[in-house]
Amino acid sequence: KAGVTQTPRYLIKTRGQQVTLSCSPISGHRSVSWYQQTPGQGLQFLFEYFSETQRNKGNFPGRFSGRQFSNSRSEMNVSTLELGDSALYLCASSGTVNGYTFGSGTRLTVV
Amino acid sequence: GIQVEQSPPDLILQEGANSTLRCNFSDSVNNLQWFHQNPWGQLINLFYIPSGTKQNGRLSATTVATERYSLLYISSSQTTDSGVYFCAVSRYNTDKLIFGTGTRLQVFP
């Protein structure tokens, strides 16, 4: 069974640009969650999608958004990038048991 | 919200030594997981253990839900065990994960 796939693995963007990250969950999993990891703030929850609906949202500005498609693949978008958005972005998928499985992450650097 | 505390924050071991990592949480949870973050950043799921004891090779974990703590045991540590170990909890299975600040483990040959 394939794991959670995130693309791209690395990304360098300039302040003010926007970026889109992609996550394909484990086959059969309908829940996809996104987390941001920074040295200062640790791992923080961004949002969760289930069956194309946002079910839960963390405390992040509106520049951070996401969506989920009918095949459960999810994308997150960050608009008007700031230096502080540099982070490792992790996606997790979940079925009905055994908790969350994470992808390899996308490392975003904003310059 | 739920608070998750991990101890110790840092651990330095020689290969072959045993260690115990602790996770305390402030409220009832229905999901508790232990992860190992490798040098490339990926979170590897070690255990899904909201209660009870599980073992997987040299690693084992115990969660005492009534006392709100979990322990991760690493026996006969190897250099490949190095990295950061996170405990994460959620109130119910569909809720967001709340992570502790992690234990950074360094194993030297």
Short mmCIF file of N, CA and C in Angstrom, two decimals, chain A:
data_model
loop_
_atom_site.label_atom_id
_atom_site.label_comp_id
_atom_site.label_asym_id
_atom_site.label_seq_id
_atom_site.Cartn_x
_atom_site.Cartn_y
_atom_site.Cartn_z
N LYS A 1 0.86 -1.19 0.00
CA LYS A 1 0.00 0.00 0.00
C LYS A 1 0.89 1.23 0.00
N ALA A 2 0.72 2.12 -0.99
CA ALA A 2 1.55 3.30 -1.07
C ALA A 2 1.26 4.20 0.13
N GLY A 3 2.29 4.96 0.53
CA GLY A 3 2.13 5.86 1.66
C GLY A 3 1.55 7.18 1.23
N VAL A 4 1.74 8.18 2.08
CA VAL A 4 1.29 9.54 1.80
C VAL A 4 2.36 10.21 0.94
N THR A 5 1.94 10.78 -0.17
CA THR A 5 2.89 11.39 -1.11
C THR A 5 2.71 12.90 -1.14
N GLN A 6 3.81 13.61 -0.88
CA GLN A 6 3.78 15.06 -0.94
C GLN A 6 4.71 15.55 -2.03
N THR A 7 4.25 16.54 -2.75
CA THR A 7 5.08 17.16 -3.77
C THR A 7 4.90 18.68 -3.74
N PRO A 8 5.95 19.45 -4.05
CA PRO A 8 7.31 18.96 -4.26
C PRO A 8 8.00 18.72 -2.92
N ARG A 9 9.19 18.20 -2.91
CA ARG A 9 9.93 17.99 -1.66
C ARG A 9 10.57 19.28 -1.16
N TYR A 10 11.06 20.08 -2.10
CA TYR A 10 11.71 21.34 -1.74
C TYR A 10 11.20 22.44 -2.66
N LEU A 11 11.16 23.64 -2.09
CA LEU A 11 10.63 24.77 -2.84
C LEU A 11 11.29 26.05 -2.33
N ILE A 12 11.71 26.89 -3.25
CA ILE A 12 12.23 28.20 -2.87
C ILE A 12 11.37 29.24 -3.57
N LYS A 13 10.83 30.16 -2.79
CA LYS A 13 9.96 31.21 -3.32
C LYS A 13 10.42 32.57 -2.80
N THR A 14 9.96 33.60 -3.48
CA THR A 14 10.29 34.97 -3.10
C THR A 14 9.12 35.56 -2.32
N ARG A 15 9.44 36.43 -1.39
CA ARG A 15 8.39 37.13 -0.63
C ARG A 15 7.35 37.73 -1.58
N GLY A 16 6.09 37.60 -1.21
CA GLY A 16 5.01 38.15 -2.01
C GLY A 16 4.42 37.16 -3.01
N GLN A 17 5.18 36.12 -3.34
CA GLN A 17 4.65 35.12 -4.26
C GLN A 17 3.64 34.23 -3.54
N GLN A 18 3.03 33.36 -4.31
CA GLN A 18 2.16 32.35 -3.71
C GLN A 18 2.69 30.96 -4.06
N VAL A 19 2.25 29.98 -3.29
CA VAL A 19 2.75 28.62 -3.49
C VAL A 19 1.62 27.63 -3.26
N THR A 20 1.66 26.53 -3.99
CA THR A 20 0.69 25.46 -3.83
C THR A 20 1.43 24.15 -3.57
N LEU A 21 1.05 23.47 -2.51
CA LEU A 21 1.63 22.19 -2.15
C LEU A 21 0.58 21.10 -2.32
N SER A 22 1.04 19.90 -2.67
CA SER A 22 0.10 18.82 -2.95
C SER A 22 0.33 17.63 -2.04
N CYS A 23 -0.75 16.93 -1.74
CA CYS A 23 -0.68 15.75 -0.87
C CYS A 23 -1.66 14.69 -1.38
N SER A 24 -1.14 13.50 -1.62
CA SER A 24 -2.00 12.37 -1.97
C SER A 24 -2.02 11.39 -0.80
N PRO A 25 -3.20 11.14 -0.23
CA PRO A 25 -3.26 10.28 0.96
C PRO A 25 -3.14 8.80 0.60
N ILE A 26 -3.06 8.01 1.63
CA ILE A 26 -3.09 6.56 1.45
C ILE A 26 -4.43 6.18 0.83
N SER A 27 -4.38 5.25 -0.11
CA SER A 27 -5.60 4.83 -0.79
C SER A 27 -6.66 4.40 0.21
N GLY A 28 -7.84 4.95 0.08
CA GLY A 28 -8.94 4.62 0.98
C GLY A 28 -9.10 5.59 2.14
N HIS A 29 -8.07 6.38 2.41
CA HIS A 29 -8.19 7.37 3.48
C HIS A 29 -8.91 8.61 2.96
N ARG A 30 -9.88 9.08 3.71
CA ARG A 30 -10.64 10.23 3.27
C ARG A 30 -10.28 11.51 4.01
N SER A 31 -9.50 11.38 5.08
CA SER A 31 -9.11 12.54 5.86
C SER A 31 -7.68 12.94 5.55
N VAL A 32 -7.47 14.22 5.29
CA VAL A 32 -6.13 14.75 5.05
C VAL A 32 -5.95 15.98 5.94
N SER A 33 -4.85 15.99 6.67
CA SER A 33 -4.54 17.11 7.56
C SER A 33 -3.21 17.72 7.15
N TRP A 34 -3.04 18.99 7.46
CA TRP A 34 -1.79 19.70 7.16
C TRP A 34 -1.23 20.30 8.44
N TYR A 35 0.10 20.22 8.57
CA TYR A 35 0.80 20.76 9.73
C TYR A 35 2.00 21.56 9.24
N GLN A 36 2.32 22.58 10.02
CA GLN A 36 3.51 23.38 9.77
C GLN A 36 4.51 23.15 10.88
N GLN A 37 5.76 22.93 10.51
CA GLN A 37 6.80 22.76 11.53
C GLN A 37 7.88 23.81 11.35
N THR A 38 8.11 24.61 12.39
CA THR A 38 9.18 25.60 12.42
C THR A 38 9.98 25.39 13.69
N PRO A 39 11.26 25.82 13.68
CA PRO A 39 12.08 25.65 14.89
C PRO A 39 11.48 26.38 16.10
N GLY A 40 10.85 27.51 15.86
CA GLY A 40 10.35 28.30 16.98
C GLY A 40 9.00 27.85 17.52
N GLN A 41 8.13 27.39 16.64
CA GLN A 41 6.76 27.07 17.04
C GLN A 41 6.47 25.58 17.09
N GLY A 42 7.39 24.76 16.67
CA GLY A 42 7.15 23.32 16.68
C GLY A 42 6.15 22.93 15.61
N LEU A 43 5.43 21.85 15.87
CA LEU A 43 4.45 21.32 14.92
C LEU A 43 3.08 21.90 15.24
N GLN A 44 2.50 22.60 14.27
CA GLN A 44 1.21 23.24 14.48
C GLN A 44 0.22 22.82 13.40
N PHE A 45 -1.00 22.61 13.82
CA PHE A 45 -2.07 22.16 12.94
C PHE A 45 -2.57 23.32 12.08
N LEU A 46 -2.68 23.07 10.77
CA LEU A 46 -3.19 24.08 9.85
C LEU A 46 -4.67 23.86 9.57
N PHE A 47 -5.03 22.74 8.97
CA PHE A 47 -6.42 22.41 8.69
C PHE A 47 -6.55 20.94 8.32
N GLU A 48 -7.80 20.50 8.34
CA GLU A 48 -8.11 19.11 8.01
C GLU A 48 -9.30 19.07 7.06
N TYR A 49 -9.21 18.20 6.07
CA TYR A 49 -10.29 18.01 5.12
C TYR A 49 -10.77 16.56 5.16
N PHE A 50 -12.06 16.42 5.03
CA PHE A 50 -12.69 15.10 5.00
C PHE A 50 -13.78 15.15 3.95
N SER A 51 -13.71 14.26 2.98
CA SER A 51 -14.71 14.21 1.91
C SER A 51 -14.95 15.59 1.31
N GLU A 52 -13.87 16.27 0.98
CA GLU A 52 -13.88 17.56 0.27
C GLU A 52 -14.35 18.74 1.12
N THR A 53 -14.57 18.51 2.41
CA THR A 53 -15.04 19.58 3.30
C THR A 53 -14.00 19.86 4.38
N GLN A 54 -13.78 21.14 4.66
CA GLN A 54 -12.86 21.47 5.75
C GLN A 54 -13.57 21.18 7.05
N ARG A 55 -12.99 20.31 7.84
CA ARG A 55 -13.64 19.86 9.07
C ARG A 55 -13.08 20.55 10.30
N ASN A 56 -11.85 21.05 10.17
CA ASN A 56 -11.18 21.63 11.33
C ASN A 56 -10.14 22.62 10.81
N LYS A 57 -9.92 23.69 11.56
CA LYS A 57 -8.97 24.70 11.11
C LYS A 57 -8.16 25.18 12.29
N GLY A 58 -6.87 25.35 12.08
CA GLY A 58 -6.00 25.88 13.11
C GLY A 58 -5.98 27.39 13.10
N ASN A 59 -5.11 27.94 13.92
CA ASN A 59 -5.04 29.39 14.09
C ASN A 59 -3.99 30.00 13.17
N PHE A 60 -4.29 30.06 11.91
CA PHE A 60 -3.40 30.63 10.91
C PHE A 60 -4.16 31.70 10.13
N PRO A 61 -3.42 32.69 9.59
CA PRO A 61 -4.11 33.75 8.83
C PRO A 61 -4.75 33.20 7.55
N GLY A 62 -5.64 34.03 7.00
CA GLY A 62 -6.39 33.63 5.81
C GLY A 62 -5.53 33.41 4.58
N ARG A 63 -4.25 33.80 4.65
CA ARG A 63 -3.35 33.56 3.51
C ARG A 63 -3.13 32.05 3.30
N PHE A 64 -3.40 31.30 4.34
CA PHE A 64 -3.26 29.84 4.26
C PHE A 64 -4.63 29.24 3.94
N SER A 65 -4.72 28.52 2.87
CA SER A 65 -5.98 27.89 2.49
C SER A 65 -5.72 26.51 1.93
N GLY A 66 -6.77 25.75 1.81
CA GLY A 66 -6.61 24.41 1.27
C GLY A 66 -7.87 23.96 0.58
N ARG A 67 -7.77 22.79 -0.02
CA ARG A 67 -8.94 22.16 -0.60
C ARG A 67 -8.66 20.68 -0.76
N GLN A 68 -9.73 19.94 -0.95
CA GLN A 68 -9.61 18.51 -1.17
C GLN A 68 -10.47 18.14 -2.36
N PHE A 69 -9.95 17.27 -3.18
CA PHE A 69 -10.64 16.85 -4.39
C PHE A 69 -11.41 15.54 -4.14
N SER A 70 -12.22 15.18 -5.12
CA SER A 70 -13.07 13.99 -4.97
C SER A 70 -12.25 12.71 -4.82
N ASN A 71 -11.01 12.70 -5.26
CA ASN A 71 -10.16 11.51 -5.10
C ASN A 71 -9.35 11.57 -3.80
N SER A 72 -9.71 12.50 -2.93
CA SER A 72 -9.10 12.71 -1.60
C SER A 72 -7.76 13.43 -1.64
N ARG A 73 -7.19 13.62 -2.80
CA ARG A 73 -5.96 14.42 -2.87
C ARG A 73 -6.24 15.83 -2.37
N SER A 74 -5.25 16.41 -1.73
CA SER A 74 -5.45 17.73 -1.15
C SER A 74 -4.34 18.67 -1.59
N GLU A 75 -4.65 19.92 -1.65
CA GLU A 75 -3.67 20.96 -1.91
C GLU A 75 -3.81 22.03 -0.83
N MET A 76 -2.66 22.61 -0.47
CA MET A 76 -2.72 23.81 0.36
C MET A 76 -2.01 24.94 -0.37
N ASN A 77 -2.52 26.12 -0.17
CA ASN A 77 -2.02 27.29 -0.86
C ASN A 77 -1.64 28.35 0.18
N VAL A 78 -0.52 28.99 -0.05
CA VAL A 78 -0.15 30.13 0.78
C VAL A 78 0.05 31.31 -0.16
N SER A 79 -0.69 32.37 0.07
CA SER A 79 -0.57 33.55 -0.79
C SER A 79 0.28 34.60 -0.09
N THR A 80 0.78 35.52 -0.85
CA THR A 80 1.58 36.64 -0.34
C THR A 80 2.59 36.15 0.70
N LEU A 81 3.49 35.34 0.25
CA LEU A 81 4.45 34.69 1.15
C LEU A 81 5.27 35.69 1.95
N GLU A 82 5.50 35.32 3.21
CA GLU A 82 6.34 36.09 4.11
C GLU A 82 7.54 35.22 4.51
N LEU A 83 8.60 35.89 4.97
CA LEU A 83 9.79 35.15 5.38
C LEU A 83 9.45 34.11 6.45
N GLY A 84 8.52 34.46 7.32
CA GLY A 84 8.14 33.57 8.42
C GLY A 84 7.37 32.33 7.99
N ASP A 85 7.00 32.27 6.73
CA ASP A 85 6.30 31.08 6.22
C ASP A 85 7.28 29.97 5.88
N SER A 86 8.57 30.27 5.94
CA SER A 86 9.59 29.24 5.70
C SER A 86 9.43 28.16 6.75
N ALA A 87 9.22 26.94 6.31
CA ALA A 87 8.91 25.86 7.25
C ALA A 87 8.88 24.53 6.51
N LEU A 88 8.76 23.49 7.29
CA LEU A 88 8.47 22.17 6.75
C LEU A 88 6.96 21.96 6.85
N TYR A 89 6.32 21.68 5.73
CA TYR A 89 4.88 21.47 5.72
C TYR A 89 4.61 19.97 5.56
N LEU A 90 3.91 19.44 6.53
CA LEU A 90 3.65 18.00 6.58
C LEU A 90 2.18 17.72 6.38
N CYS A 91 1.92 16.72 5.62
CA CYS A 91 0.55 16.27 5.35
C CYS A 91 0.38 14.90 6.00
N ALA A 92 -0.81 14.66 6.53
CA ALA A 92 -1.09 13.36 7.15
C ALA A 92 -2.44 12.86 6.65
N SER A 93 -2.53 11.56 6.48
CA SER A 93 -3.83 10.99 6.14
C SER A 93 -4.26 10.02 7.22
N SER A 94 -5.56 9.86 7.34
CA SER A 94 -6.10 9.03 8.41
C SER A 94 -7.28 8.23 7.90
N GLY A 95 -7.32 6.96 8.30
CA GLY A 95 -8.49 6.13 8.03
C GLY A 95 -9.37 6.12 9.27
N THR A 96 -9.94 4.99 9.57
CA THR A 96 -10.83 4.91 10.73
C THR A 96 -10.13 4.39 11.97
N VAL A 97 -8.97 3.78 11.79
CA VAL A 97 -8.23 3.25 12.94
C VAL A 97 -6.75 3.54 12.76
N ASN A 98 -5.98 3.34 13.84
CA ASN A 98 -4.52 3.40 13.81
C ASN A 98 -3.92 4.77 13.59
N GLY A 99 -4.72 5.82 13.74
CA GLY A 99 -4.16 7.15 13.76
C GLY A 99 -3.72 7.69 12.41
N TYR A 100 -2.77 8.60 12.48
CA TYR A 100 -2.33 9.37 11.32
C TYR A 100 -1.01 8.84 10.76
N THR A 101 -0.90 8.91 9.43
CA THR A 101 0.34 8.58 8.73
C THR A 101 0.78 9.82 7.97
N PHE A 102 2.06 10.18 8.15
CA PHE A 102 2.56 11.41 7.55
C PHE A 102 3.36 11.15 6.28
N GLY A 103 3.35 12.16 5.41
CA GLY A 103 4.20 12.13 4.23
C GLY A 103 5.59 12.64 4.56
N SER A 104 6.42 12.75 3.53
CA SER A 104 7.82 13.16 3.72
C SER A 104 7.98 14.66 3.90
N GLY A 105 6.92 15.41 3.59
CA GLY A 105 6.97 16.84 3.81
C GLY A 105 7.45 17.63 2.62
N THR A 106 7.11 18.90 2.62
CA THR A 106 7.62 19.87 1.66
C THR A 106 8.36 20.94 2.44
N ARG A 107 9.63 21.12 2.11
CA ARG A 107 10.41 22.16 2.80
C ARG A 107 10.35 23.42 1.96
N LEU A 108 9.71 24.44 2.50
CA LEU A 108 9.53 25.71 1.81
C LEU A 108 10.49 26.74 2.38
N THR A 109 11.22 27.38 1.50
CA THR A 109 12.10 28.48 1.89
C THR A 109 11.63 29.73 1.18
N VAL A 110 11.38 30.78 1.93
CA VAL A 110 10.96 32.06 1.37
C VAL A 110 12.13 33.03 1.51
N VAL A 111 12.54 33.60 0.37
CA VAL A 111 13.70 34.52 0.40
C VAL A 111 13.29 35.94 -0.01
#
